[in-house]
C-alpha atoms as a printed R data frame, in Angstrom:
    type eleno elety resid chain resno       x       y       z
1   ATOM     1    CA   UNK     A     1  -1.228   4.096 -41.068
2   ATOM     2    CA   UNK     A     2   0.738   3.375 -38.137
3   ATOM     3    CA   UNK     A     3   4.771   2.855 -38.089
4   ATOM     4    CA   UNK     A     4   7.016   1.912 -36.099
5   ATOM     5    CA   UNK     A     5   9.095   5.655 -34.664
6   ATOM     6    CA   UNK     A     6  12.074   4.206 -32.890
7   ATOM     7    CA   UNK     A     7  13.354   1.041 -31.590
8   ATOM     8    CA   UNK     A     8  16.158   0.547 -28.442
9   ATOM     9    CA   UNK     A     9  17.745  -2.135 -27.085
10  ATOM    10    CA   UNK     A    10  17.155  -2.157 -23.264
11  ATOM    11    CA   UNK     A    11  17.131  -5.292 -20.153
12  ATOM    12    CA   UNK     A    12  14.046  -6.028 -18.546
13  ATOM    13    CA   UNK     A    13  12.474  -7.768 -15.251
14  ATOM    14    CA   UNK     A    14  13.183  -8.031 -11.355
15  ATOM    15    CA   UNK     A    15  17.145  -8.065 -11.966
16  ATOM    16    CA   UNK     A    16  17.190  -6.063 -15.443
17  ATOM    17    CA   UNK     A    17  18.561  -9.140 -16.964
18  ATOM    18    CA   UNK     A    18  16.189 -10.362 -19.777
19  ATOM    19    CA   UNK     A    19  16.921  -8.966 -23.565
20  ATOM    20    CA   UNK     A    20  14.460  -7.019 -25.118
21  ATOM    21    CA   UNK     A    21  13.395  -4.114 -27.521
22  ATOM    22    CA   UNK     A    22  11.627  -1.203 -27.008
23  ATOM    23    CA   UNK     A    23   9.196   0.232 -29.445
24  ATOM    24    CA   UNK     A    24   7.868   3.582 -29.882
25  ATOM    25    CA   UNK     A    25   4.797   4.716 -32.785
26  ATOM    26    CA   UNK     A    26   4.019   7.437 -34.692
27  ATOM    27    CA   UNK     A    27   0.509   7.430 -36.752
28  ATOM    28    CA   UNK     A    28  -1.798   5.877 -33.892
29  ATOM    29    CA   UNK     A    29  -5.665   7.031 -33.773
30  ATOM    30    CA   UNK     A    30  -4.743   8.976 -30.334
31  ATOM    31    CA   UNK     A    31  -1.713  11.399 -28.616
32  ATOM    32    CA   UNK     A    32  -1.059   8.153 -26.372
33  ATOM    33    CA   UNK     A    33   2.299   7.250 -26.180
34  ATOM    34    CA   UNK     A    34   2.144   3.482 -25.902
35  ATOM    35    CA   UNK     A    35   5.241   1.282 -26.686
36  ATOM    36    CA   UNK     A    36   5.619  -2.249 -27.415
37  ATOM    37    CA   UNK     A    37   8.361  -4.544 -25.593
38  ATOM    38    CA   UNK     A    38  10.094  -7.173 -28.064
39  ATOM    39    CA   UNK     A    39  11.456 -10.257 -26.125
40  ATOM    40    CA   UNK     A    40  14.761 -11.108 -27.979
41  ATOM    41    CA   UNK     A    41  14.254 -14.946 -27.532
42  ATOM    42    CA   UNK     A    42  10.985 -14.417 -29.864
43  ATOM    43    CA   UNK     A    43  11.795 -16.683 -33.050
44  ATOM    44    CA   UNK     A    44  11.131 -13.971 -35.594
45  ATOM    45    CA   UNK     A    45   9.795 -16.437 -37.441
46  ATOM    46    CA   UNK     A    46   7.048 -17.264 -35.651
47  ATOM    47    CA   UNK     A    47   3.761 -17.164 -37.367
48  ATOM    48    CA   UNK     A    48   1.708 -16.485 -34.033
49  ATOM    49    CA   UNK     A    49   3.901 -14.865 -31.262
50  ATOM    50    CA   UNK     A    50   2.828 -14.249 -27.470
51  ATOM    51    CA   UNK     A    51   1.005 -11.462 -27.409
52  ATOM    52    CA   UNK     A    52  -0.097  -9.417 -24.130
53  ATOM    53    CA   UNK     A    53  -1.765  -6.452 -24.287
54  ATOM    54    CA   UNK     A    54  -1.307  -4.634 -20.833
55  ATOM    55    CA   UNK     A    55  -3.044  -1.379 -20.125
56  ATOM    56    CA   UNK     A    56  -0.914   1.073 -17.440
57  ATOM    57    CA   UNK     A    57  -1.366   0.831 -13.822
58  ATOM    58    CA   UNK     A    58   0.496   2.998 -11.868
59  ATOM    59    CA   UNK     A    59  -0.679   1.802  -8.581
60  ATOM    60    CA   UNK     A    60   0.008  -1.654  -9.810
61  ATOM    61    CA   UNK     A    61   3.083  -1.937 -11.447
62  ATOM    62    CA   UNK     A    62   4.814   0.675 -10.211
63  ATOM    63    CA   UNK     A    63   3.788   0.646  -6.299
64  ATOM    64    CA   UNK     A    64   2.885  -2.966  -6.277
65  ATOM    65    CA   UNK     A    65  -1.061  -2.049  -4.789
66  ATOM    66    CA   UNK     A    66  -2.902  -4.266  -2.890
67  ATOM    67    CA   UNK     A    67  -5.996  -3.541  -4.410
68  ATOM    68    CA   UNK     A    68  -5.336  -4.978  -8.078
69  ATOM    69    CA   UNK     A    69  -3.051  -8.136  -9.633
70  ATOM    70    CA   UNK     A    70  -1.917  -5.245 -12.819
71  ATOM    71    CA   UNK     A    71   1.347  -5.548 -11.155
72  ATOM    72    CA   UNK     A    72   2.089  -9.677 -11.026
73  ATOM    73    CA   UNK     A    73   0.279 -10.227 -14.240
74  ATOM    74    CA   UNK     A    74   2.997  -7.850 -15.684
75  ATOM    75    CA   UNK     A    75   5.653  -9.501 -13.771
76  ATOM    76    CA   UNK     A    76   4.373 -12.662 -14.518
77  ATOM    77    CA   UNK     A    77   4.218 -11.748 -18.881
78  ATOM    78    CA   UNK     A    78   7.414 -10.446 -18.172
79  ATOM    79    CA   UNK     A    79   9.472 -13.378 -17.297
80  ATOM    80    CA   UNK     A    80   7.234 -16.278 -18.964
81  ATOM    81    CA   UNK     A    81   8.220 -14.039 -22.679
82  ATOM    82    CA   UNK     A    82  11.929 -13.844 -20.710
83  ATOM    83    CA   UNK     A    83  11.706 -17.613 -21.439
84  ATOM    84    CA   UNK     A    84   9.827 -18.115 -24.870
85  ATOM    85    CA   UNK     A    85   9.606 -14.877 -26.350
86  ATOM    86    CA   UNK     A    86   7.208 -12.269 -26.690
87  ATOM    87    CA   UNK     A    87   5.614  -9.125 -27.344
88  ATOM    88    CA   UNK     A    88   3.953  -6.986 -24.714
89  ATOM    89    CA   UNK     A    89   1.824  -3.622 -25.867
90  ATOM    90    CA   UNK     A    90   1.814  -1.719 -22.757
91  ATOM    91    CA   UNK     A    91  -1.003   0.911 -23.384
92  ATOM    92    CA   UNK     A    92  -1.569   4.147 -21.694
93  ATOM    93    CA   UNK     A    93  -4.946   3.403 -20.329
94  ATOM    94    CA   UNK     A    94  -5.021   4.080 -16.914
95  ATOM    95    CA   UNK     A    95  -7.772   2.608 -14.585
96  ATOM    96    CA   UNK     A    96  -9.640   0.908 -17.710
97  ATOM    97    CA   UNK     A    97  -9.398   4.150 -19.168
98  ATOM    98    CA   UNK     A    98 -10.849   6.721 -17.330
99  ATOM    99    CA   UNK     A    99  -7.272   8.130 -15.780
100 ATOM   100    CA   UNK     A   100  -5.290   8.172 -12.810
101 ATOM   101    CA   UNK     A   101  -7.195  10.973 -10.717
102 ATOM   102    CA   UNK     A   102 -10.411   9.264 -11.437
103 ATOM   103    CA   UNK     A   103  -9.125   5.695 -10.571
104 ATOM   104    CA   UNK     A   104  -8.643   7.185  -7.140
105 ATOM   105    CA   UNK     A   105 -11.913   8.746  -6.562
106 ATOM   106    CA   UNK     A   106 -12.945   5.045  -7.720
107 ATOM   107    CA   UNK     A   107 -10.798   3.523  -4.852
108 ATOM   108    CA   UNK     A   108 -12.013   5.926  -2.418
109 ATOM   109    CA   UNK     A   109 -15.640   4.678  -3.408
110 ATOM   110    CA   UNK     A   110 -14.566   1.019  -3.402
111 ATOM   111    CA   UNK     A   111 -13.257   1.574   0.455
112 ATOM   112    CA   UNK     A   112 -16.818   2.525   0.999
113 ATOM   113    CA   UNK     A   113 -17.601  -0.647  -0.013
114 ATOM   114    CA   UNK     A   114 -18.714  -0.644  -4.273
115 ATOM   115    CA   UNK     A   115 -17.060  -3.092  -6.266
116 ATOM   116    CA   UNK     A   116 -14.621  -1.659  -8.916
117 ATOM   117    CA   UNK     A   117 -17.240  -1.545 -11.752
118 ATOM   118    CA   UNK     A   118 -20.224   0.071  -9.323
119 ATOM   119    CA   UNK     A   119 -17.103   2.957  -8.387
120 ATOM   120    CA   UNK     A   120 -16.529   3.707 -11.863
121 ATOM   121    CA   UNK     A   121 -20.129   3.947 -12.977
122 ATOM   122    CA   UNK     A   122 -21.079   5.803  -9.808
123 ATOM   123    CA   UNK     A   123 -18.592   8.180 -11.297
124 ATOM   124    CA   UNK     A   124 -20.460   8.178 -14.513
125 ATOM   125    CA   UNK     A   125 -18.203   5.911 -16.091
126 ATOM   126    CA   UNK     A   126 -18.768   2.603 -18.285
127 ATOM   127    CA   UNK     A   127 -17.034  -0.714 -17.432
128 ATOM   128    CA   UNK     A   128 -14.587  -0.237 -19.436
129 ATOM   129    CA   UNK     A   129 -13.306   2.604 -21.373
130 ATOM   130    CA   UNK     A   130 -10.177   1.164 -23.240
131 ATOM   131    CA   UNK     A   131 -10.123   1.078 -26.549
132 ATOM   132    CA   UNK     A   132  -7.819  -1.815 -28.267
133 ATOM   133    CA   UNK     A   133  -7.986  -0.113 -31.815
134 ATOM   134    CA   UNK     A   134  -4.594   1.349 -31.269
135 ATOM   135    CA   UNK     A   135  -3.027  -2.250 -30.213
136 ATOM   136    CA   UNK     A   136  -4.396  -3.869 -33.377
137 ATOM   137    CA   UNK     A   137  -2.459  -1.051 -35.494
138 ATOM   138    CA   UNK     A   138   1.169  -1.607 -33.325
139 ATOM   139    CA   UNK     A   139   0.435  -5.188 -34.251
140 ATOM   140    CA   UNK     A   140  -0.365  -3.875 -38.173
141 ATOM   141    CA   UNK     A   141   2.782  -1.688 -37.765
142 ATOM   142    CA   UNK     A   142   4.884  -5.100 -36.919
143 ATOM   143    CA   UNK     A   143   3.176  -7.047 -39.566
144 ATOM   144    CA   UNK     A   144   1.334  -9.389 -37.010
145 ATOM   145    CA   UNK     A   145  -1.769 -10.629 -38.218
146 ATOM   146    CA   UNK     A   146  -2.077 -13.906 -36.063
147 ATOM   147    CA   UNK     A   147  -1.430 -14.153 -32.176
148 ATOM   148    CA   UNK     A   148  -1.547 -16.036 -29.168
149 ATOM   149    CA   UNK     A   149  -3.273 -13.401 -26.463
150 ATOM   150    CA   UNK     A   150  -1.780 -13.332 -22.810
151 ATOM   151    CA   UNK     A   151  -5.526 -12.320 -21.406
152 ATOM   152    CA   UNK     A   152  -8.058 -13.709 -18.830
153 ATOM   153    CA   UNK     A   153 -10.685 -10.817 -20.143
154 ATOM   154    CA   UNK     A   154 -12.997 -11.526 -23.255
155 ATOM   155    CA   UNK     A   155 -13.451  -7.903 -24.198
156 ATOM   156    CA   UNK     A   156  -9.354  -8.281 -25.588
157 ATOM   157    CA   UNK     A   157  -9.982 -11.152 -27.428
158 ATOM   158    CA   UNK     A   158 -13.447  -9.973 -28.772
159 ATOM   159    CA   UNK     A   159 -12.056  -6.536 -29.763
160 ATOM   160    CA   UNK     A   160  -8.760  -7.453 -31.474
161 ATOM   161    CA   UNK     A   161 -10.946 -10.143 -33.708
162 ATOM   162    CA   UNK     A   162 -13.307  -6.791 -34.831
163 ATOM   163    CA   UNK     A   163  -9.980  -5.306 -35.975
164 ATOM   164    CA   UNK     A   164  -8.610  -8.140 -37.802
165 ATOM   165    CA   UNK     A   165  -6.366  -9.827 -35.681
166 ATOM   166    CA   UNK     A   166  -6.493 -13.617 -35.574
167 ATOM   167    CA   UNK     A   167  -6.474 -14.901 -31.916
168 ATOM   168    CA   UNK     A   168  -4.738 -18.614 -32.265
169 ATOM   169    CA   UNK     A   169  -5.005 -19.509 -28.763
170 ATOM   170    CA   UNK     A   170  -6.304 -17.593 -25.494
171 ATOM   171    CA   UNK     A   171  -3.268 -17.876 -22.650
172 ATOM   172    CA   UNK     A   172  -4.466 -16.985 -19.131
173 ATOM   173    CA   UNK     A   173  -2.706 -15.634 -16.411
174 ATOM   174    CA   UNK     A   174  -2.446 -16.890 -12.974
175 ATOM   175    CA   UNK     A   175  -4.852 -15.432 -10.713
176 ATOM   176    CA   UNK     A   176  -2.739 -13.234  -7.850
177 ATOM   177    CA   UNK     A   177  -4.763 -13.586  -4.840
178 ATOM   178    CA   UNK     A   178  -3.197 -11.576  -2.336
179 ATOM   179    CA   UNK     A   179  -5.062  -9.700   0.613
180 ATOM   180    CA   UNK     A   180  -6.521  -6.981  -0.410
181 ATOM   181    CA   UNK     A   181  -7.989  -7.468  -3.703
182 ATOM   182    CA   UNK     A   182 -10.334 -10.693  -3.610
183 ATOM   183    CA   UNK     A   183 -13.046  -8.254  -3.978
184 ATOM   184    CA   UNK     A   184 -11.265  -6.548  -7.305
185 ATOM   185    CA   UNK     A   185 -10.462  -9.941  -8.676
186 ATOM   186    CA   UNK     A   186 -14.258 -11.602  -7.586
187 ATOM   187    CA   UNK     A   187 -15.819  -8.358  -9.473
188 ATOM   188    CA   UNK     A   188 -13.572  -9.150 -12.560
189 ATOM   189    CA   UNK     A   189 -14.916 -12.930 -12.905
190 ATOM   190    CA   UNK     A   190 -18.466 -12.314 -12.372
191 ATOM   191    CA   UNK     A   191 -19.219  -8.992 -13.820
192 ATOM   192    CA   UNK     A   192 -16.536  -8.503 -16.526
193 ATOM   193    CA   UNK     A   193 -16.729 -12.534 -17.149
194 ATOM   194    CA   UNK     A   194 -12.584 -12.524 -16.895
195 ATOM   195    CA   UNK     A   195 -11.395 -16.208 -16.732
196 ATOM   196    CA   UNK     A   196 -10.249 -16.665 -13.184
197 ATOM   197    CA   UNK     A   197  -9.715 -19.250 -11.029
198 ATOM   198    CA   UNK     A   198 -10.526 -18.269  -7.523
């Protein structure tokens, strides 16, 4: 059973001035080392908090890449929870799981012209390799049974329901068109069905 390891204060966003909590886990299915962010305007007692489950991007969040929107839908979860409260589980999942190294053979590829699912199957890859059973048991570990999902992507939604967790309401993000990724983000609506608005 999973439990909550440690917990620290820390500020968050563009000018480190948003309260929140970080959260570290010991007794998930996997080595990973994710980590949950606590918003400190979350009403703790709220029945159904914001929940976003946001898989690492380097590229993206750190280096702001032109080829994804990992970066702004972070920044954008980041300051709407700033507001209202929140809980992000930032999960060490790298390029829909199949690692860093191997998202940039897949980028290579996608120069060349596949989209970002044809890259990652051309390198023997599925769609999508992340695995959400770990997020369900940070949410066990914080006694969160019922949540309202920051997501424009089905497979979130449909996975956390297998594991238990009630979805209350489905919040989508905005959809960051910036030059650069249309390609990424038209892939994402019409083969992974993600709830865009192009």
């Amino acid at each position: 059973m999973a439990e909550v390891r440690a917990r620290v204060d820390f500020k968050v966003g563009a000018n480190s001035s948003i309260d929140a909590e970080l959260l570290s886990f010991h007794g998930l299915k996997t080595e990973k080392e994710h980590v949950a962010v606590i918003f400190k305007h979350a009403d703790q007692t709220q029945q159904s908090p914001l929940v976003r489950m946001h898989s690492e991007c380097l590229t993206g969040d750190v280096f702001h890449s032109s080829r994804c929107d990992c970066g702004e839908q972070l920044d954008e979860t980041i300051n709407r929870m700033g507001e209202s409260g929140g809980i992000i589980l930032y999960l060490r999942q790298e390029g829909r799981g199949i690692g860093l190294y191997n998202k940039i053979d897949a980028y290579k590829l996608q120069s060349e012209g596949m989209n970002t699912y044809e890259a990652n199957n051309h390198l023997g890859f599925g769609d999508d390799l992340r695995d959400f059973t770990e997020a369900a048991q940070m949410l066990e570990a914080l006694g969160i049974k019922k949540i309202r999902l920051v997501t424009n992507n089905p497979k979130k939604v449909n996975d956390l329901k297998s594991y238990g967790i009630e979805i209350e309401q489905v919040v989508n993000t905005s959809a960051h068109v910036k030059e650069g990724n249309e390609g990424y983000l038209k892939a994402k609506r019409s083969h992974g069905k993600h709830n865009l608005d192009l």
